[in-house]
PDB file of C-alpha atoms in Angstrom:
ATOM      1  CA  MET U  30     -41.420 -29.391 -19.310  1.00 52.00           C
ATOM      2  CA  VAL U  31     -39.405 -26.337 -18.299  1.00 59.00           C
ATOM      3  CA  LYS U  32     -37.194 -26.946 -15.323  1.00 67.00           C
ATOM      4  CA  LYS U  33     -37.732 -24.437 -12.526  1.00 71.00           C
ATOM      5  CA  PRO U  34     -34.623 -22.518 -11.501  1.00 74.00           C
ATOM      6  CA  SER U  35     -33.145 -23.731  -8.237  1.00 77.00           C
ATOM      7  CA  ILE U  36     -32.823 -21.359  -5.295  1.00 83.00           C
ATOM      8  CA  TRP U  37     -29.904 -23.307  -3.811  1.00 85.00           C
ATOM      9  CA  PRO U  38     -27.153 -21.319  -5.582  1.00 83.00           C
ATOM     10  CA  TYR U  39     -28.611 -18.126  -4.085  1.00 86.00           C
ATOM     11  CA  VAL U  40     -28.910 -19.738  -0.655  1.00 87.00           C
ATOM     12  CA  LEU U  41     -25.264 -20.823  -0.751  1.00 88.00           C
ATOM     13  CA  VAL U  42     -24.055 -17.390  -1.875  1.00 89.00           C
ATOM     14  CA  ALA U  43     -26.274 -15.497   0.578  1.00 90.00           C
ATOM     15  CA  PRO U  44     -23.971 -15.750   3.673  1.00 90.00           C
ATOM     16  CA  ALA U  45     -21.015 -14.278   1.752  1.00 90.00           C
ATOM     17  CA  VAL U  46     -23.206 -11.514   0.298  1.00 89.00           C
ATOM     18  CA  ILE U  47     -24.582 -10.652   3.751  1.00 91.00           C
ATOM     19  CA  ILE U  48     -21.067 -10.484   5.234  1.00 91.00           C
ATOM     20  CA  ILE U  49     -19.863  -8.230   2.389  1.00 87.00           C
ATOM     21  CA  LEU U  50     -22.908  -5.963   2.863  1.00 86.00           C
ATOM     22  CA  CYS U  51     -22.264  -5.691   6.599  1.00 88.00           C
ATOM     23  CA  VAL U  52     -18.498  -5.248   6.385  1.00 87.00           C
ATOM     24  CA  VAL U  53     -18.120  -3.162   3.200  1.00 85.00           C
ATOM     25  CA  PHE U  54     -21.229  -1.605   1.674  1.00 88.00           C
ATOM     26  CA  ILE U  55     -23.091  -0.493   4.800  1.00 89.00           C
ATOM     27  CA  PRO U  56     -19.988   1.243   6.302  1.00 88.00           C
ATOM     28  CA  VAL U  57     -19.315   2.929   2.944  1.00 90.00           C
ATOM     29  CA  ILE U  58     -22.893   4.224   2.723  1.00 92.00           C
ATOM     30  CA  ASN U  59     -22.661   5.360   6.357  1.00 92.00           C
ATOM     31  CA  ALA U  60     -19.400   7.196   5.614  1.00 91.00           C
ATOM     32  CA  ILE U  61     -20.993   8.942   2.608  1.00 93.00           C
ATOM     33  CA  ILE U  62     -23.904  10.078   4.781  1.00 93.00           C
ATOM     34  CA  MET U  63     -21.578  11.281   7.574  1.00 93.00           C
ATOM     35  CA  SER U  64     -19.449  13.232   5.086  1.00 93.00           C
ATOM     36  CA  PHE U  65     -22.441  15.523   4.503  1.00 94.00           C
ATOM     37  CA  GLN U  66     -23.007  16.022   8.222  1.00 92.00           C
ATOM     38  CA  ASN U  67     -21.441  18.008  11.013  1.00 92.00           C
ATOM     39  CA  TYR U  68     -20.717  14.685  12.710  1.00 90.00           C
ATOM     40  CA  ASP U  69     -18.482  15.587  15.658  1.00 88.00           C
ATOM     41  CA  LEU U  70     -18.994  13.310  18.671  1.00 87.00           C
ATOM     42  CA  ARG U  71     -17.524  15.964  20.949  1.00 87.00           C
ATOM     43  CA  ARG U  72     -20.633  18.042  20.213  1.00 87.00           C
ATOM     44  CA  PRO U  73     -23.414  15.451  19.764  1.00 85.00           C
ATOM     45  CA  LYS U  74     -26.198  18.032  19.992  1.00 84.00           C
ATOM     46  CA  GLU U  75     -24.855  19.831  16.912  1.00 85.00           C
ATOM     47  CA  ILE U  76     -24.837  16.726  14.664  1.00 86.00           C
ATOM     48  CA  GLY U  77     -26.814  17.439  11.524  1.00 89.00           C
ATOM     49  CA  PHE U  78     -26.731  17.951   7.769  1.00 90.00           C
ATOM     50  CA  ASN U  79     -24.235  20.601   6.627  1.00 91.00           C
ATOM     51  CA  GLY U  80     -24.103  19.956   2.859  1.00 87.00           C
ATOM     52  CA  LEU U  81     -20.674  20.292   1.274  1.00 92.00           C
ATOM     53  CA  SER U  82     -19.100  22.088   4.250  1.00 93.00           C
ATOM     54  CA  ASN U  83     -16.728  19.220   5.056  1.00 94.00           C
ATOM     55  CA  TYR U  84     -15.515  19.063   1.452  1.00 95.00           C
ATOM     56  CA  ARG U  85     -15.058  22.831   1.312  1.00 95.00           C
ATOM     57  CA  ALA U  86     -13.131  22.672   4.590  1.00 94.00           C
ATOM     58  CA  ALA U  87     -10.864  19.975   3.128  1.00 94.00           C
ATOM     59  CA  PHE U  88     -10.030  22.062   0.056  1.00 94.00           C
ATOM     60  CA  MET U  89      -9.236  25.034   2.306  1.00 95.00           C
ATOM     61  CA  ASP U  90      -7.158  22.968   4.745  1.00 94.00           C
ATOM     62  CA  PRO U  91      -3.394  23.360   4.163  1.00 94.00           C
ATOM     63  CA  LEU U  92      -2.767  20.142   6.108  1.00 94.00           C
ATOM     64  CA  PHE U  93      -5.018  18.263   3.695  1.00 95.00           C
ATOM     65  CA  PHE U  94      -2.965  19.338   0.671  1.00 94.00           C
ATOM     66  CA  SER U  95       0.409  18.800   2.363  1.00 95.00           C
ATOM     67  CA  SER U  96      -0.764  15.329   3.440  1.00 95.00           C
ATOM     68  CA  LEU U  97      -1.978  14.632  -0.111  1.00 95.00           C
ATOM     69  CA  ILE U  98       1.382  15.597  -1.642  1.00 95.00           C
ATOM     70  CA  ARG U  99       3.150  13.489   0.956  1.00 96.00           C
ATOM     71  CA  THR U 100       0.833  10.577   0.135  1.00 95.00           C
ATOM     72  CA  ILE U 101       1.775  10.803  -3.554  1.00 95.00           C
ATOM     73  CA  LEU U 102       5.489  10.726  -2.651  1.00 96.00           C
ATOM     74  CA  TRP U 103       4.823   7.889  -0.199  1.00 96.00           C
ATOM     75  CA  VAL U 104       3.076   5.814  -2.871  1.00 95.00           C
ATOM     76  CA  VAL U 105       5.413   6.596  -5.790  1.00 95.00           C
ATOM     77  CA  CYS U 106       8.643   5.998  -3.852  1.00 96.00           C
ATOM     78  CA  GLY U 107       7.296   3.148  -1.738  1.00 95.00           C
ATOM     79  CA  VAL U 108       5.594   1.123  -4.469  1.00 95.00           C
ATOM     80  CA  GLY U 109       8.229   1.990  -7.085  1.00 95.00           C
ATOM     81  CA  PHE U 110      11.137   0.614  -5.067  1.00 96.00           C
ATOM     82  CA  GLN U 111       9.052  -2.294  -3.778  1.00 96.00           C
ATOM     83  CA  PHE U 112       8.458  -3.334  -7.364  1.00 96.00           C
ATOM     84  CA  LEU U 113      12.081  -2.813  -8.419  1.00 95.00           C
ATOM     85  CA  PHE U 114      13.605  -4.853  -5.582  1.00 95.00           C
ATOM     86  CA  GLY U 115      10.735  -7.356  -5.623  1.00 95.00           C
ATOM     87  CA  PHE U 116      11.254  -7.992  -9.342  1.00 95.00           C
ATOM     88  CA  ILE U 117      14.994  -8.498  -8.832  1.00 94.00           C
ATOM     89  CA  LEU U 118      14.298 -10.874  -5.942  1.00 94.00           C
ATOM     90  CA  ALA U 119      11.746 -12.791  -8.026  1.00 94.00           C
ATOM     91  CA  LEU U 120      14.274 -13.218 -10.851  1.00 92.00           C
ATOM     92  CA  LEU U 121      16.845 -14.529  -8.371  1.00 92.00           C
ATOM     93  CA  LEU U 122      14.407 -16.914  -6.684  1.00 91.00           C
ATOM     94  CA  ASN U 123      13.343 -18.224 -10.085  1.00 89.00           C
ATOM     95  CA  LYS U 124      16.838 -19.625 -10.657  1.00 87.00           C
ATOM     96  CA  GLU U 125      17.977 -23.029  -9.462  1.00 85.00           C
ATOM     97  CA  PHE U 126      20.404 -22.971  -6.493  1.00 84.00           C
ATOM     98  CA  THR U 127      21.021 -24.879  -3.284  1.00 85.00           C
ATOM     99  CA  GLY U 128      18.722 -23.846  -0.434  1.00 85.00           C
ATOM    100  CA  ARG U 129      16.287 -22.015  -2.694  1.00 84.00           C
ATOM    101  CA  GLY U 130      13.292 -23.220  -0.677  1.00 86.00           C
ATOM    102  CA  VAL U 131      14.736 -21.840   2.571  1.00 90.00           C
ATOM    103  CA  VAL U 132      15.566 -18.492   0.954  1.00 88.00           C
ATOM    104  CA  ARG U 133      12.041 -18.269  -0.455  1.00 88.00           C
ATOM    105  CA  ALA U 134      10.537 -18.919   2.975  1.00 89.00           C
ATOM    106  CA  VAL U 135      12.814 -16.447   4.777  1.00 90.00           C
ATOM    107  CA  SER U 136      12.202 -13.726   2.181  1.00 90.00           C
ATOM    108  CA  MET U 137       8.487 -13.766   3.048  1.00 90.00           C
ATOM    109  CA  ILE U 138       9.055 -12.744   6.694  1.00 91.00           C
ATOM    110  CA  PRO U 139       8.586  -8.964   6.165  1.00 92.00           C
ATOM    111  CA  TRP U 140       5.296  -9.562   4.360  1.00 91.00           C
ATOM    112  CA  VAL U 141       3.761 -11.877   6.978  1.00 89.00           C
ATOM    113  CA  THR U 142       4.844  -9.682   9.905  1.00 91.00           C
ATOM    114  CA  PRO U 143       1.988  -7.468  11.202  1.00 91.00           C
ATOM    115  CA  GLY U 144       2.327  -3.780  10.360  1.00 91.00           C
ATOM    116  CA  VAL U 145       2.119  -2.757  14.015  1.00 91.00           C
ATOM    117  CA  LEU U 146       5.076  -4.989  14.868  1.00 93.00           C
ATOM    118  CA  ILE U 147       7.022  -3.695  11.863  1.00 94.00           C
ATOM    119  CA  GLY U 148       6.445  -0.120  13.015  1.00 94.00           C
ATOM    120  CA  LEU U 149       7.641  -0.877  16.545  1.00 93.00           C
ATOM    121  CA  MET U 150      10.639  -2.875  15.296  1.00 94.00           C
ATOM    122  CA  TRP U 151      11.852  -0.183  12.921  1.00 95.00           C
ATOM    123  CA  ARG U 152      11.193   2.488  15.540  1.00 94.00           C
ATOM    124  CA  TRP U 153      13.730   0.691  17.721  1.00 94.00           C
ATOM    125  CA  ILE U 154      16.160   0.309  14.780  1.00 95.00           C
ATOM    126  CA  TYR U 155      16.002   4.076  14.106  1.00 95.00           C
ATOM    127  CA  ASP U 156      16.158   5.065  17.795  1.00 93.00           C
ATOM    128  CA  GLY U 157      18.530   7.991  18.324  1.00 88.00           C
ATOM    129  CA  ASN U 158      19.947   6.627  21.576  1.00 88.00           C
ATOM    130  CA  PHE U 159      19.839   2.829  21.459  1.00 88.00           C
ATOM    131  CA  GLY U 160      19.029   2.055  17.817  1.00 90.00           C
ATOM    132  CA  VAL U 161      21.013  -0.642  16.030  1.00 93.00           C
ATOM    133  CA  LEU U 162      21.322   1.516  12.882  1.00 94.00           C
ATOM    134  CA  ASN U 163      23.143   4.275  14.764  1.00 92.00           C
ATOM    135  CA  ASP U 164      25.370   1.650  16.375  1.00 92.00           C
ATOM    136  CA  LEU U 165      26.355   0.285  12.949  1.00 93.00           C
ATOM    137  CA  LEU U 166      26.945   3.768  11.506  1.00 92.00           C
ATOM    138  CA  LEU U 167      29.265   4.626  14.399  1.00 92.00           C
ATOM    139  CA  LYS U 168      31.145   1.292  14.293  1.00 91.00           C
ATOM    140  CA  PHE U 169      31.816   1.571  10.559  1.00 90.00           C
ATOM    141  CA  HIS U 170      32.712   5.286  10.911  1.00 88.00           C
ATOM    142  CA  ILE U 171      29.984   6.300   8.462  1.00 90.00           C
ATOM    143  CA  SER U 172      28.684   8.837  10.973  1.00 87.00           C
ATOM    144  CA  SER U 173      30.519  10.630  13.784  1.00 86.00           C
ATOM    145  CA  HIS U 174      27.423  11.126  15.939  1.00 89.00           C
ATOM    146  CA  LYS U 175      24.070   9.523  16.623  1.00 91.00           C
ATOM    147  CA  ILE U 176      21.228  10.586  14.316  1.00 92.00           C
ATOM    148  CA  PRO U 177      17.648  10.911  15.638  1.00 92.00           C
ATOM    149  CA  PHE U 178      16.122   9.542  12.431  1.00 94.00           C
ATOM    150  CA  LEU U 179      12.482   9.760  13.518  1.00 94.00           C
ATOM    151  CA  SER U 180      12.807  12.964  15.534  1.00 91.00           C
ATOM    152  CA  GLN U 181      13.930  15.371  12.841  1.00 92.00           C
ATOM    153  CA  VAL U 182      12.001  16.550   9.802  1.00 92.00           C
ATOM    154  CA  THR U 183      14.754  15.894   7.253  1.00 92.00           C
ATOM    155  CA  THR U 184      15.135  12.179   8.019  1.00 94.00           C
ATOM    156  CA  ALA U 185      11.743  11.060   9.394  1.00 95.00           C
ATOM    157  CA  PHE U 186       9.871  10.718   6.092  1.00 96.00           C
ATOM    158  CA  PRO U 187      12.704   8.950   4.183  1.00 95.00           C
ATOM    159  CA  SER U 188      12.992   6.578   7.155  1.00 95.00           C
ATOM    160  CA  VAL U 189       9.338   5.488   7.058  1.00 96.00           C
ATOM    161  CA  ILE U 190       9.555   5.107   3.262  1.00 96.00           C
ATOM    162  CA  VAL U 191      12.490   2.694   3.690  1.00 96.00           C
ATOM    163  CA  THR U 192      10.359   0.736   6.175  1.00 96.00           C
ATOM    164  CA  ILE U 193       7.375   0.404   3.813  1.00 96.00           C
ATOM    165  CA  ILE U 194       9.723  -0.621   0.989  1.00 96.00           C
ATOM    166  CA  TRP U 195      11.191  -3.373   3.177  1.00 96.00           C
ATOM    167  CA  GLN U 196       7.690  -4.572   4.082  1.00 95.00           C
ATOM    168  CA  GLY U 197       6.347  -4.722   0.506  1.00 94.00           C
ATOM    169  CA  ILE U 198       9.257  -6.317  -1.386  1.00 95.00           C
ATOM    170  CA  PRO U 199       8.173  -9.926  -0.606  1.00 94.00           C
ATOM    171  CA  PHE U 200       4.656  -9.328  -1.960  1.00 94.00           C
ATOM    172  CA  PHE U 201       5.994  -8.324  -5.372  1.00 95.00           C
ATOM    173  CA  ALA U 202       8.583 -11.100  -5.244  1.00 94.00           C
ATOM    174  CA  LEU U 203       5.948 -13.763  -4.502  1.00 92.00           C
ATOM    175  CA  MET U 204       3.434 -12.593  -7.117  1.00 94.00           C
ATOM    176  CA  LEU U 205       6.028 -12.040  -9.838  1.00 94.00           C
ATOM    177  CA  LEU U 206       7.759 -15.333  -9.051  1.00 93.00           C
ATOM    178  CA  ALA U 207       4.469 -17.164  -9.573  1.00 92.00           C
ATOM    179  CA  ALA U 208       4.048 -15.380 -12.916  1.00 93.00           C
ATOM    180  CA  LEU U 209       7.624 -16.110 -13.986  1.00 92.00           C
ATOM    181  CA  GLN U 210       7.152 -19.811 -13.386  1.00 90.00           C
ATOM    182  CA  GLY U 211       4.259 -19.741 -15.828  1.00 88.00           C
ATOM    183  CA  VAL U 212       6.425 -18.485 -18.709  1.00 87.00           C
ATOM    184  CA  PRO U 213       7.322 -21.453 -20.984  1.00 86.00           C
ATOM    185  CA  THR U 214      11.031 -22.261 -20.979  1.00 84.00           C
ATOM    186  CA  GLU U 215      10.804 -23.090 -24.698  1.00 87.00           C
ATOM    187  CA  ILE U 216      10.507 -19.386 -25.484  1.00 87.00           C
ATOM    188  CA  TYR U 217      13.807 -18.657 -23.744  1.00 85.00           C
ATOM    189  CA  GLU U 218      15.469 -21.600 -25.473  1.00 84.00           C
ATOM    190  CA  ALA U 219      14.307 -20.352 -28.865  1.00 86.00           C
ATOM    191  CA  ALA U 220      15.540 -16.847 -28.015  1.00 85.00           C
ATOM    192  CA  SER U 221      18.963 -18.262 -27.022  1.00 86.00           C
ATOM    193  CA  ILE U 222      19.212 -20.074 -30.357  1.00 85.00           C
ATOM    194  CA  ASP U 223      18.455 -16.761 -32.106  1.00 82.00           C
ATOM    195  CA  GLY U 224      21.323 -15.167 -30.173  1.00 83.00           C
ATOM    196  CA  ALA U 225      19.302 -13.055 -27.715  1.00 81.00           C
ATOM    197  CA  CYS U 226      21.218 -11.868 -24.653  1.00 84.00           C
ATOM    198  CA  SER U 227      19.829 -11.829 -21.098  1.00 84.00           C
ATOM    199  CA  TRP U 228      18.664  -8.213 -21.332  1.00 88.00           C
ATOM    200  CA  LYS U 229      16.771  -8.844 -24.564  1.00 86.00           C
ATOM    201  CA  LYS U 230      15.098 -11.893 -23.022  1.00 86.00           C
ATOM    202  CA  LEU U 231      14.078  -9.791 -20.039  1.00 88.00           C
ATOM    203  CA  ILE U 232      12.668  -6.914 -22.112  1.00 89.00           C
ATOM    204  CA  LEU U 233      11.164  -8.863 -25.018  1.00 87.00           C
ATOM    205  CA  ILE U 234       9.974 -12.040 -23.278  1.00 88.00           C
ATOM    206  CA  THR U 235       9.826 -11.823 -19.482  1.00 90.00           C
ATOM    207  CA  ILE U 236       8.188  -8.431 -18.960  1.00 90.00           C
ATOM    208  CA  PRO U 237       5.552  -8.784 -21.750  1.00 90.00           C
ATOM    209  CA  SER U 238       4.685 -12.288 -20.495  1.00 90.00           C
ATOM    210  CA  ILE U 239       3.966 -11.120 -16.942  1.00 91.00           C
ATOM    211  CA  LYS U 240       2.643  -7.614 -17.653  1.00 89.00           C
ATOM    212  CA  ASN U 241      -0.864  -8.407 -16.389  1.00 87.00           C
ATOM    213  CA  THR U 242       0.545  -9.618 -13.073  1.00 90.00           C
ATOM    214  CA  ILE U 243       2.672  -6.476 -12.852  1.00 91.00           C
ATOM    215  CA  TYR U 244      -0.389  -4.248 -13.404  1.00 88.00           C
ATOM    216  CA  VAL U 245      -2.533  -6.066 -10.840  1.00 88.00           C
ATOM    217  CA  THR U 246       0.122  -6.280  -8.127  1.00 92.00           C
ATOM    218  CA  ALA U 247       1.164  -2.651  -8.629  1.00 92.00           C
ATOM    219  CA  LEU U 248      -2.462  -1.507  -8.422  1.00 90.00           C
ATOM    220  CA  LEU U 249      -3.053  -3.515  -5.244  1.00 90.00           C
ATOM    221  CA  ARG U 250       0.066  -2.125  -3.607  1.00 93.00           C
ATOM    222  CA  VAL U 251      -0.806   1.445  -4.601  1.00 93.00           C
ATOM    223  CA  ILE U 252      -4.176   1.041  -2.872  1.00 92.00           C
ATOM    224  CA  TRP U 253      -2.712  -0.691   0.198  1.00 92.00           C
ATOM    225  CA  VAL U 254       0.203   1.707   0.646  1.00 94.00           C
ATOM    226  CA  ALA U 255      -2.009   4.781   0.161  1.00 94.00           C
ATOM    227  CA  ASN U 256      -4.322   3.458   2.894  1.00 92.00           C
ATOM    228  CA  SER U 257      -1.499   2.334   5.181  1.00 92.00           C
ATOM    229  CA  VAL U 258      -1.717   3.740   8.706  1.00 93.00           C
ATOM    230  CA  ASP U 259      -0.206   1.160  11.066  1.00 92.00           C
ATOM    231  CA  VAL U 260       3.456   1.509  10.063  1.00 93.00           C
ATOM    232  CA  ILE U 261       3.619   5.316  10.145  1.00 94.00           C
ATOM    233  CA  PHE U 262       1.422   5.687  13.225  1.00 93.00           C
ATOM    234  CA  ASN U 263       3.502   3.255  15.271  1.00 93.00           C
ATOM    235  CA  MET U 264       6.749   4.861  14.146  1.00 94.00           C
ATOM    236  CA  THR U 265       6.027   8.583  14.288  1.00 93.00           C
ATOM    237  CA  GLU U 266       2.250   9.152  14.683  1.00 90.00           C
ATOM    238  CA  GLY U 267       2.585  11.537  11.727  1.00 90.00           C
ATOM    239  CA  GLY U 268       5.290  13.727  13.277  1.00 86.00           C
ATOM    240  CA  PRO U 269       7.568  15.475  13.788  1.00 90.00           C
ATOM    241  CA  ALA U 270       5.779  18.659  12.675  1.00 89.00           C
ATOM    242  CA  TYR U 271       3.465  16.615  10.379  1.00 92.00           C
ATOM    243  CA  SER U 272       6.490  15.601   8.281  1.00 93.00           C
ATOM    244  CA  THR U 273       5.319  11.960   8.005  1.00 94.00           C
ATOM    245  CA  GLN U 274       1.582  12.593   8.003  1.00 95.00           C
ATOM    246  CA  THR U 275       0.050  11.031   4.896  1.00 95.00           C
ATOM    247  CA  LEU U 276      -3.616  11.505   4.051  1.00 95.00           C
ATOM    248  CA  SER U 277      -4.648   8.175   5.575  1.00 95.00           C
ATOM    249  CA  VAL U 278      -2.847   9.054   8.831  1.00 95.00           C
ATOM    250  CA  TYR U 279      -4.516  12.491   8.825  1.00 95.00           C
ATOM    251  CA  ILE U 280      -7.906  10.831   8.362  1.00 95.00           C
ATOM    252  CA  PHE U 281      -7.109   8.403  11.192  1.00 94.00           C
ATOM    253  CA  ASN U 282      -6.085  11.257  13.496  1.00 93.00           C
ATOM    254  CA  LYS U 283      -9.270  13.189  12.715  1.00 93.00           C
ATOM    255  CA  GLY U 284     -11.300  10.064  13.395  1.00 91.00           C
ATOM    256  CA  ASN U 285      -9.504   9.614  16.717  1.00 90.00           C
ATOM    257  CA  ALA U 286     -10.365  13.237  17.491  1.00 89.00           C
ATOM    258  CA  LEU U 287     -14.047  12.199  17.000  1.00 89.00           C
ATOM    259  CA  ASN U 288     -14.569  14.527  14.019  1.00 91.00           C
ATOM    260  CA  LEU U 289     -16.089  11.719  11.970  1.00 92.00           C
ATOM    261  CA  GLY U 290     -17.826  13.949   9.423  1.00 94.00           C
ATOM    262  CA  TYR U 291     -14.623  15.631   8.286  1.00 94.00           C
ATOM    263  CA  ALA U 292     -12.701  12.322   8.404  1.00 94.00           C
ATOM    264  CA  SER U 293     -15.385  10.665   6.237  1.00 94.00           C
ATOM    265  CA  ALA U 294     -15.215  13.470   3.666  1.00 95.00           C
ATOM    266  CA  MET U 295     -11.426  13.151   3.363  1.00 95.00           C
ATOM    267  CA  ALA U 296     -11.693   9.351   3.180  1.00 94.00           C
ATOM    268  CA  LEU U 297     -14.114   9.629   0.241  1.00 94.00           C
ATOM    269  CA  LEU U 298     -11.798  12.069  -1.524  1.00 95.00           C
ATOM    270  CA  LEU U 299      -8.947   9.594  -1.082  1.00 94.00           C
ATOM    271  CA  ALA U 300     -11.162   6.803  -2.424  1.00 92.00           C
ATOM    272  CA  VAL U 301     -11.941   8.879  -5.541  1.00 92.00           C
ATOM    273  CA  LEU U 302      -8.228   9.516  -6.136  1.00 91.00           C
ATOM    274  CA  LEU U 303      -7.476   5.804  -5.833  1.00 90.00           C
ATOM    275  CA  LEU U 304     -10.325   5.061  -8.243  1.00 88.00           C
ATOM    276  CA  PHE U 305      -8.623   7.270 -10.824  1.00 86.00           C
ATOM    277  CA  ALA U 306      -5.412   5.298 -10.237  1.00 81.00           C
ATOM    278  CA  ALA U 307      -7.308   2.140 -11.211  1.00 81.00           C
ATOM    279  CA  VAL U 308      -8.733   3.596 -14.443  1.00 80.00           C
ATOM    280  CA  PRO U 309      -5.716   2.763 -16.698  1.00 75.00           C
ATOM    281  CA  TYR U 310      -5.858  -0.897 -15.660  1.00 72.00           C
ATOM    282  CA  LEU U 311      -9.638  -1.062 -16.141  1.00 71.00           C
ATOM    283  CA  LYS U 312      -9.289   0.507 -19.609  1.00 72.00           C
ATOM    284  CA  MET U 313      -6.617  -1.980 -20.579  1.00 69.00           C
ATOM    285  CA  ASN U 314      -8.734  -4.893 -19.360  1.00 65.00           C
ATOM    286  CA  PHE U 315     -11.794  -3.625 -21.235  1.00 60.00           C
ATOM    287  CA  LYS U 316      -9.841  -3.302 -24.497  1.00 62.00           C
ATOM    288  CA  GLU U 317      -8.508  -6.856 -24.174  1.00 58.00           C
ATOM    289  CA  GLU U 318     -12.013  -8.254 -23.607  1.00 52.00           C
ATOM    290  CA  VAL U 319     -13.420  -6.349 -26.586  1.00 50.00           C
TER     291      VAL U 319
END
């Protein structure tokens, strides 16, 4: 007698599937539909299908391209230095020393702090009149005058990049530390017997052993940093003179201006670009499975 398939697995999975449909897929489909419409809530009577007009407008918009270039710099510099410092921190936290547990806990503070609070905190640190950074620069005679870090074009963008680097270091440190603890110590002992120095162990053992974790964490941070709005918006709102306006901030500003059709079109273009960023990892994973 053939046993009938049970419906209980589907019943148990159904709530999660429904939530994902409501929270992810339906909004995505709605955004795709709106991207092909003249969906401006300031002129509700004019809402209607306009084909590829929003996409054409994006490719003719100089702010779109300047925001895109700034987004690439934001992601490359932000994620690159997050990984570098996070990897160094993970290597340090992987060693035995007194108070390691406390240091591990404290090092996670930037990661668990909400982005809005981070933006407000660093806005105060960079303040041209009362900021603690200017106070330190003056006390140590590094600068002879107060610098309005977030109010001038030359320093605003580097300042927000430093902030996002500070926020993301603990994520890399935590993920890479977990991967490092999974590397067998016997491999290092064998390498020491063969006369391998610390650098050779790092290059030939450590990095190859945790490469999958590096790929996944880097990909996640690229996606998160590219979509980050809270830190920049609470520090500069994209100014001064659009000098800190990344593509996600531009999309957010257009959405706030109620031009949802144009914002949806730019959001889909950003999603496509991020999909291309994920292709190398997907290719690597596919080759390993085959």
